[in-house]
mmCIF file of C-alpha atoms in Angstrom:
data_model
loop_
_atom_site.group_PDB
_atom_site.id
_atom_site.type_symbol
_atom_site.label_atom_id
_atom_site.label_comp_id
_atom_site.label_asym_id
_atom_site.label_seq_id
_atom_site.Cartn_x
_atom_site.Cartn_y
_atom_site.Cartn_z
ATOM 1 C CA MET A 1 -0.049 0.105 0.084
ATOM 2 C CA THR A 2 1.550 3.282 -1.147
ATOM 3 C CA ASP A 3 0.185 6.853 -1.070
ATOM 4 C CA THR A 4 1.684 8.702 -4.034
ATOM 5 C CA ASN A 5 1.526 12.264 -2.587
ATOM 6 C CA THR A 6 4.644 14.083 -3.334
ATOM 7 C CA TYR A 7 5.192 15.220 0.300
ATOM 8 C CA SER A 8 4.908 12.087 2.236
ATOM 9 C CA THR A 9 4.031 8.373 1.670
ATOM 10 C CA LEU A 10 2.797 5.376 3.622
ATOM 11 C CA THR A 11 4.206 2.044 2.444
ATOM 12 C CA GLU A 12 4.125 -1.392 3.613
ATOM 13 C CA ARG A 13 7.615 -2.718 3.245
ATOM 14 C CA ARG A 14 6.711 -6.221 4.450
ATOM 15 C CA PRO A 15 3.785 -7.640 6.148
ATOM 16 C CA GLY A 16 2.779 -5.423 9.252
ATOM 17 C CA ILE A 17 5.857 -3.176 8.837
ATOM 18 C CA PHE A 18 4.884 0.242 7.435
ATOM 19 C CA GLU A 19 6.823 3.271 6.703
ATOM 20 C CA LEU A 20 5.566 6.883 7.050
ATOM 21 C CA THR A 21 8.145 8.749 4.894
ATOM 22 C CA LEU A 22 8.594 12.494 4.563
ATOM 23 C CA ASN A 23 9.349 12.815 0.892
ATOM 24 C CA ARG A 24 10.421 16.413 0.057
ATOM 25 C CA PRO A 25 14.208 16.177 -0.085
ATOM 26 C CA GLU A 26 14.681 19.012 -2.437
ATOM 27 C CA LYS A 27 13.183 21.020 0.476
ATOM 28 C CA HIS A 28 15.156 19.266 3.142
ATOM 29 C CA ASN A 29 11.631 17.876 4.194
ATOM 30 C CA ALA A 30 10.620 21.121 5.684
ATOM 31 C CA PHE A 31 7.031 21.208 6.759
ATOM 32 C CA ASP A 32 4.289 23.374 5.349
ATOM 33 C CA ASP A 33 0.393 23.087 5.764
ATOM 34 C CA ALA A 34 0.193 20.630 2.841
ATOM 35 C CA MET A 35 2.625 18.258 4.283
ATOM 36 C CA ILE A 36 1.046 18.518 7.778
ATOM 37 C CA GLN A 37 -2.337 17.773 6.351
ATOM 38 C CA ASN A 38 -1.050 14.797 4.323
ATOM 39 C CA LEU A 39 0.744 13.342 7.479
ATOM 40 C CA ILE A 40 -2.401 13.557 9.397
ATOM 41 C CA THR A 41 -4.424 11.785 6.604
ATOM 42 C CA LEU A 42 -1.725 9.005 6.374
ATOM 43 C CA LEU A 43 -1.676 8.562 10.203
ATOM 44 C CA ASP A 44 -5.620 8.205 10.078
ATOM 45 C CA GLN A 45 -5.200 5.551 7.320
ATOM 46 C CA ALA A 46 -2.369 3.792 9.095
ATOM 47 C CA GLU A 47 -4.472 3.582 12.259
ATOM 48 C CA THR A 48 -7.380 1.599 10.461
ATOM 49 C CA ILE A 49 -4.777 -0.981 9.206
ATOM 50 C CA GLU A 50 -5.519 -3.951 11.478
ATOM 51 C CA HIS A 51 -2.325 -6.069 10.489
ATOM 52 C CA LEU A 52 -0.007 -3.108 11.064
ATOM 53 C CA ARG A 53 2.466 -4.086 13.786
ATOM 54 C CA LEU A 54 4.971 -1.211 13.609
ATOM 55 C CA LEU A 55 5.061 2.256 12.002
ATOM 56 C CA VAL A 56 8.582 3.380 11.003
ATOM 57 C CA VAL A 57 8.857 7.323 10.762
ATOM 58 C CA ARG A 58 11.588 8.333 8.267
ATOM 59 C CA SER A 59 12.619 10.588 5.508
ATOM 60 C CA GLU A 60 14.290 10.726 2.112
ATOM 61 C CA GLY A 61 17.401 12.597 1.493
ATOM 62 C CA LYS A 62 20.241 13.848 3.591
ATOM 63 C CA HIS A 63 18.059 15.469 6.449
ATOM 64 C CA PHE A 64 15.192 14.127 8.537
ATOM 65 C CA SER A 65 13.508 17.698 8.451
ATOM 66 C CA ALA A 66 14.660 21.286 8.466
ATOM 67 C CA GLY A 67 11.659 22.333 10.369
ATOM 68 C CA ALA A 68 9.135 24.893 8.995
ATOM 69 C CA ASP A 69 9.024 25.698 5.357
ATOM 70 C CA LEU A 70 10.160 29.366 4.649
ATOM 71 C CA GLY A 71 7.293 29.999 2.166
ATOM 72 C CA TRP A 72 4.800 28.643 4.605
ATOM 73 C CA MET A 73 6.020 30.923 7.279
ATOM 74 C CA LYS A 74 5.925 33.904 4.995
ATOM 75 C CA ARG A 75 2.330 33.177 4.338
ATOM 76 C CA MET A 76 1.438 32.735 7.946
ATOM 77 C CA ALA A 77 3.096 35.976 8.996
ATOM 78 C CA GLY A 78 0.600 37.800 6.666
ATOM 79 C CA ASN A 79 -2.404 36.055 8.019
ATOM 80 C CA SER A 80 -4.673 37.107 10.768
ATOM 81 C CA HIS A 81 -4.432 35.643 14.394
ATOM 82 C CA ASN A 82 -7.432 33.463 13.935
ATOM 83 C CA GLU A 83 -6.009 31.891 10.705
ATOM 84 C CA ASN A 84 -2.633 31.319 12.611
ATOM 85 C CA LEU A 85 -4.581 29.654 15.263
ATOM 86 C CA ILE A 86 -6.388 27.352 12.768
ATOM 87 C CA ASP A 87 -3.042 26.568 11.194
ATOM 88 C CA ALA A 88 -1.236 25.884 14.595
ATOM 89 C CA ARG A 89 -4.012 23.528 15.633
ATOM 90 C CA GLN A 90 -3.262 21.306 12.490
ATOM 91 C CA LEU A 91 0.294 20.874 13.697
ATOM 92 C CA ALA A 92 -0.902 20.286 17.118
ATOM 93 C CA LYS A 93 -3.330 17.566 15.699
ATOM 94 C CA LEU A 94 -0.339 15.987 13.763
ATOM 95 C CA MET A 95 1.832 15.654 16.953
ATOM 96 C CA ASP A 96 -1.363 14.442 19.059
ATOM 97 C CA LYS A 97 -1.964 11.744 16.519
ATOM 98 C CA LEU A 98 1.584 10.499 16.131
ATOM 99 C CA ASN A 99 2.101 10.611 19.984
ATOM 100 C CA HIS A 100 -1.044 8.522 20.649
ATOM 101 C CA PHE A 101 -0.721 6.221 17.549
ATOM 102 C CA SER A 102 -1.923 2.913 19.011
ATOM 103 C CA ARG A 103 0.842 0.830 17.655
ATOM 104 C CA PRO A 104 4.674 1.045 18.306
ATOM 105 C CA THR A 105 6.425 3.868 16.306
ATOM 106 C CA LEU A 106 10.077 4.003 15.431
ATOM 107 C CA ALA A 107 11.727 7.183 14.039
ATOM 108 C CA LEU A 108 14.810 7.083 12.058
ATOM 109 C CA VAL A 109 16.706 10.476 12.071
ATOM 110 C CA GLN A 110 19.560 11.769 9.969
ATOM 111 C CA GLY A 111 20.968 15.119 9.353
ATOM 112 C CA ALA A 112 19.022 18.075 10.432
ATOM 113 C CA ALA A 113 16.041 17.623 12.784
ATOM 114 C CA TYR A 114 14.931 21.105 13.545
ATOM 115 C CA GLY A 115 11.993 22.688 15.109
ATOM 116 C CA GLY A 116 8.841 20.587 14.514
ATOM 117 C CA ALA A 117 11.051 17.698 13.508
ATOM 118 C CA VAL A 118 12.252 17.413 17.177
ATOM 119 C CA GLY A 119 8.554 17.175 17.938
ATOM 120 C CA LEU A 120 8.059 14.277 15.442
ATOM 121 C CA ALA A 121 10.955 12.353 17.207
ATOM 122 C CA ALA A 122 9.715 13.139 20.683
ATOM 123 C CA CYS A 123 6.179 11.683 19.619
ATOM 124 C CA CYS A 124 7.733 8.339 18.589
ATOM 125 C CA ASP A 125 8.191 5.314 21.001
ATOM 126 C CA LEU A 126 11.739 4.568 19.811
ATOM 127 C CA VAL A 127 14.285 6.809 17.982
ATOM 128 C CA ILE A 128 17.459 5.795 16.297
ATOM 129 C CA ALA A 129 19.696 8.672 14.981
ATOM 130 C CA SER A 130 22.937 8.632 12.981
ATOM 131 C CA ARG A 131 25.934 10.224 14.393
ATOM 132 C CA ASP A 132 25.683 13.091 11.951
ATOM 133 C CA ALA A 133 22.107 14.029 13.151
ATOM 134 C CA ARG A 134 21.751 17.597 14.679
ATOM 135 C CA PHE A 135 18.614 18.550 16.788
ATOM 136 C CA CYS A 136 17.717 22.199 17.355
ATOM 137 C CA LEU A 137 14.808 23.949 18.789
ATOM 138 C CA SER A 138 15.700 27.141 16.806
ATOM 139 C CA GLU A 139 12.238 29.079 17.112
ATOM 140 C CA VAL A 140 13.423 31.821 19.337
ATOM 141 C CA LYS A 141 16.111 32.923 16.696
ATOM 142 C CA ILE A 142 13.189 34.219 14.705
ATOM 143 C CA GLY A 143 10.919 35.462 17.379
ATOM 144 C CA LEU A 144 8.868 32.485 17.867
ATOM 145 C CA ILE A 145 8.488 29.544 20.362
ATOM 146 C CA PRO A 146 8.284 25.741 19.947
ATOM 147 C CA ALA A 147 4.708 25.808 21.429
ATOM 148 C CA VAL A 148 2.679 22.908 20.005
ATOM 149 C CA ILE A 149 5.644 20.472 20.301
ATOM 150 C CA SER A 150 6.633 21.552 23.785
ATOM 151 C CA PRO A 151 4.408 18.883 25.712
ATOM 152 C CA TYR A 152 6.292 16.045 23.778
ATOM 153 C CA VAL A 153 9.707 17.580 23.691
ATOM 154 C CA ILE A 154 9.657 18.432 27.484
ATOM 155 C CA ARG A 155 8.562 14.926 28.569
ATOM 156 C CA ALA A 156 11.374 13.492 26.302
ATOM 157 C CA ILE A 157 14.414 15.735 27.479
ATOM 158 C CA GLY A 158 13.148 17.056 30.728
ATOM 159 C CA GLU A 159 12.491 20.544 31.984
ATOM 160 C CA ARG A 160 16.109 21.340 32.906
ATOM 161 C CA GLN A 161 17.397 20.675 29.388
ATOM 162 C CA ALA A 162 14.290 22.484 27.747
ATOM 163 C CA ARG A 163 15.201 25.588 29.790
ATOM 164 C CA ARG A 164 18.627 25.633 28.036
ATOM 165 C CA TYR A 165 17.702 24.691 24.465
ATOM 166 C CA PHE A 166 14.262 26.330 24.136
ATOM 167 C CA LEU A 167 16.148 29.601 25.046
ATOM 168 C CA THR A 168 19.479 29.319 23.447
ATOM 169 C CA ALA A 169 18.331 27.494 20.252
ATOM 170 C CA GLU A 170 21.729 25.652 20.224
ATOM 171 C CA ALA A 171 22.040 22.670 18.040
ATOM 172 C CA PHE A 172 22.773 19.344 19.920
ATOM 173 C CA THR A 173 24.260 16.176 18.657
ATOM 174 C CA ALA A 174 22.910 12.675 18.390
ATOM 175 C CA GLU A 175 25.029 11.679 21.542
ATOM 176 C CA GLU A 176 23.564 14.449 23.572
ATOM 177 C CA ALA A 177 19.955 13.797 22.481
ATOM 178 C CA GLN A 178 20.721 10.286 23.612
ATOM 179 C CA MET A 179 21.936 11.400 26.934
ATOM 180 C CA PHE A 180 18.783 13.651 27.349
ATOM 181 C CA GLY A 181 16.568 10.687 26.630
ATOM 182 C CA LEU A 182 15.136 11.910 23.035
ATOM 183 C CA VAL A 183 17.212 9.270 21.217
ATOM 184 C CA HIS A 184 17.410 5.611 22.192
ATOM 185 C CA LYS A 185 20.221 4.430 19.966
ATOM 186 C CA VAL A 186 23.119 6.192 17.960
ATOM 187 C CA VAL A 187 24.459 4.562 14.825
ATOM 188 C CA ASP A 188 27.576 5.632 13.047
ATOM 189 C CA THR A 189 25.928 6.528 9.475
ATOM 190 C CA SER A 190 22.555 7.157 8.040
ATOM 191 C CA ALA A 191 23.350 3.885 6.000
ATOM 192 C CA ASP A 192 23.380 1.984 9.325
ATOM 193 C CA LEU A 193 19.813 3.112 10.238
ATOM 194 C CA PRO A 194 17.872 0.259 8.397
ATOM 195 C CA HIS A 195 20.092 -2.463 10.018
ATOM 196 C CA SER A 196 19.553 -0.930 13.465
ATOM 197 C CA ALA A 197 15.888 -0.674 12.824
ATOM 198 C CA GLU A 198 15.816 -4.362 12.015
ATOM 199 C CA THR A 199 17.003 -5.177 15.441
ATOM 200 C CA PHE A 200 14.025 -3.370 17.029
ATOM 201 C CA ILE A 201 11.708 -4.750 14.401
ATOM 202 C CA GLN A 202 12.870 -8.300 15.411
ATOM 203 C CA GLN A 203 12.529 -7.644 19.110
ATOM 204 C CA LEU A 204 9.000 -6.205 18.753
ATOM 205 C CA SER A 205 7.955 -9.177 16.646
ATOM 206 C CA LEU A 206 8.347 -11.251 19.610
ATOM 207 C CA ASN A 207 5.709 -9.438 21.581
ATOM 208 C CA SER A 208 1.916 -9.588 21.654
ATOM 209 C CA PRO A 209 0.456 -6.909 19.389
ATOM 210 C CA GLU A 210 -2.459 -6.290 21.694
ATOM 211 C CA ALA A 211 -0.241 -6.286 24.796
ATOM 212 C CA MET A 212 1.973 -3.586 23.171
ATOM 213 C CA MET A 213 -1.085 -1.540 22.375
ATOM 214 C CA ALA A 214 -2.284 -1.826 25.952
ATOM 215 C CA ALA A 215 1.256 -1.059 27.276
ATOM 216 C CA LYS A 216 1.269 2.277 25.298
ATOM 217 C CA SER A 217 -2.261 3.123 26.572
ATOM 218 C CA LEU A 218 -0.922 2.237 30.161
ATOM 219 C CA ILE A 219 1.962 4.626 30.048
ATOM 220 C CA PHE A 220 -0.158 7.625 28.960
ATOM 221 C CA THR A 221 -2.541 6.791 31.858
ATOM 222 C CA VAL A 222 0.151 6.397 34.496
ATOM 223 C CA SER A 223 2.565 9.194 33.425
ATOM 224 C CA GLN A 224 2.242 12.360 35.260
ATOM 225 C CA HIS A 225 -0.535 10.849 37.442
ATOM 226 C CA ALA A 226 -0.487 10.990 41.169
ATOM 227 C CA ILE A 227 -0.186 7.621 42.701
ATOM 228 C CA ASP A 228 -3.495 7.445 44.299
ATOM 229 C CA ALA A 229 -6.381 5.125 44.955
ATOM 230 C CA GLU A 230 -7.886 5.811 41.499
ATOM 231 C CA LEU A 231 -4.654 5.031 39.677
ATOM 232 C CA ILE A 232 -4.072 1.825 41.651
ATOM 233 C CA GLU A 233 -7.591 0.589 40.851
ATOM 234 C CA GLU A 234 -7.076 1.496 37.200
ATOM 235 C CA THR A 235 -3.878 -0.505 36.930
ATOM 236 C CA ALA A 236 -5.520 -3.510 38.654
ATOM 237 C CA LYS A 237 -8.297 -3.338 36.094
ATOM 238 C CA ARG A 238 -6.080 -3.255 33.161
ATOM 239 C CA ILE A 239 -4.004 -6.306 34.060
ATOM 240 C CA ALA A 240 -7.225 -8.173 34.833
ATOM 241 C CA ASP A 241 -8.637 -7.082 31.429
ATOM 242 C CA ILE A 242 -5.577 -8.196 29.485
ATOM 243 C CA ARG A 243 -5.153 -11.554 31.417
ATOM 244 C CA VAL A 244 -8.645 -12.670 30.094
ATOM 245 C CA SER A 245 -8.205 -11.263 26.579
ATOM 246 C CA ALA A 246 -7.520 -13.742 23.656
ATOM 247 C CA GLU A 247 -3.775 -12.787 23.418
ATOM 248 C CA GLY A 248 -3.352 -12.706 27.298
ATOM 249 C CA GLN A 249 -4.582 -16.353 27.473
ATOM 250 C CA GLU A 250 -2.643 -17.414 24.474
ATOM 251 C CA GLY A 251 0.564 -15.924 25.979
ATOM 252 C CA LEU A 252 0.128 -17.456 29.467
ATOM 253 C CA ASN A 253 -0.900 -20.792 27.891
ATOM 254 C CA ALA A 254 2.285 -20.724 25.599
ATOM 255 C CA PHE A 255 4.474 -19.785 28.636
ATOM 256 C CA LEU A 256 3.163 -22.608 30.761
ATOM 257 C CA ASN A 257 3.343 -25.273 27.953
ATOM 258 C CA LYS A 258 6.902 -23.944 26.962
ATOM 259 C CA ARG A 259 5.954 -23.105 23.306
ATOM 260 C CA GLN A 260 5.940 -19.957 21.139
ATOM 261 C CA PRO A 261 2.756 -17.841 21.168
ATOM 262 C CA ASN A 262 0.834 -17.822 17.898
ATOM 263 C CA TRP A 263 1.718 -14.243 17.107
ATOM 264 C CA ILE A 264 5.451 -15.264 16.796
ATOM 265 C CA GLN A 265 4.457 -18.208 14.511
ATOM 266 C CA GLU A 266 2.150 -15.884 12.497
ATOM 267 C CA ASN A 267 4.846 -13.281 12.129
ATOM 268 C CA ASN A 268 7.525 -15.809 11.005
ATOM 269 C CA ASN A 269 5.099 -17.222 8.432
ATOM 270 C CA ASN A 270 4.449 -13.783 7.083
ATOM 271 C CA VAL A 271 8.189 -12.845 6.837
ATOM 272 C CA GLN A 272 9.070 -16.013 5.021
#
């Protein structure tokens, strides 16, 4: 399955493994309103694909994304406050959809990842970056702020680092991004990204698809929530729910009988 829009594509590389690709290399994959809307549409499509196991977010060309497109910014500067608010809500919608995508997401980052691109990475569950990757929250240099991406970036790198990089607009390296928590793994070159991604793909293929979806939902419920009676009861309910689910029963049965669960068998058959 492939969407042929110039700006971004959704492609099934092999059964269950889909790639959401920023495809505007001549503009360093810079965002504009058309790309944002296209990405929202493709995420909505991906969410409805029942056999999707993993969504890989990547880009064509030397750079992951240079951030906002200059032509788009020029148009927005001439628009009214209300028009700017409507436009900003679309970027916020994109970040929300990617952050809350129900299946695992993996970002592959090379070259420049500026502005909103840092937000895309922060919204993904797993991030691999090549050593040449450079991250930058550059908005204050042009009198703006990284507003709609801030909830995701601050959760990824922490308030202390945000208080530096939101204000200084310094670029930081892939190794620094890993130290901050934004990146999970650094590889030597962009050519190494697919191989490194394969390691995560194989690891995820061992796990129950339903359990991974439930685990993501659990993280969003527990994170930033006070440990109180309501949360304790909610977590008890969630483990009870999944224990009696079809995949929960299959996983427990397979463990007790020392065999592979059927989702591994199905995945191996699909790959072959």
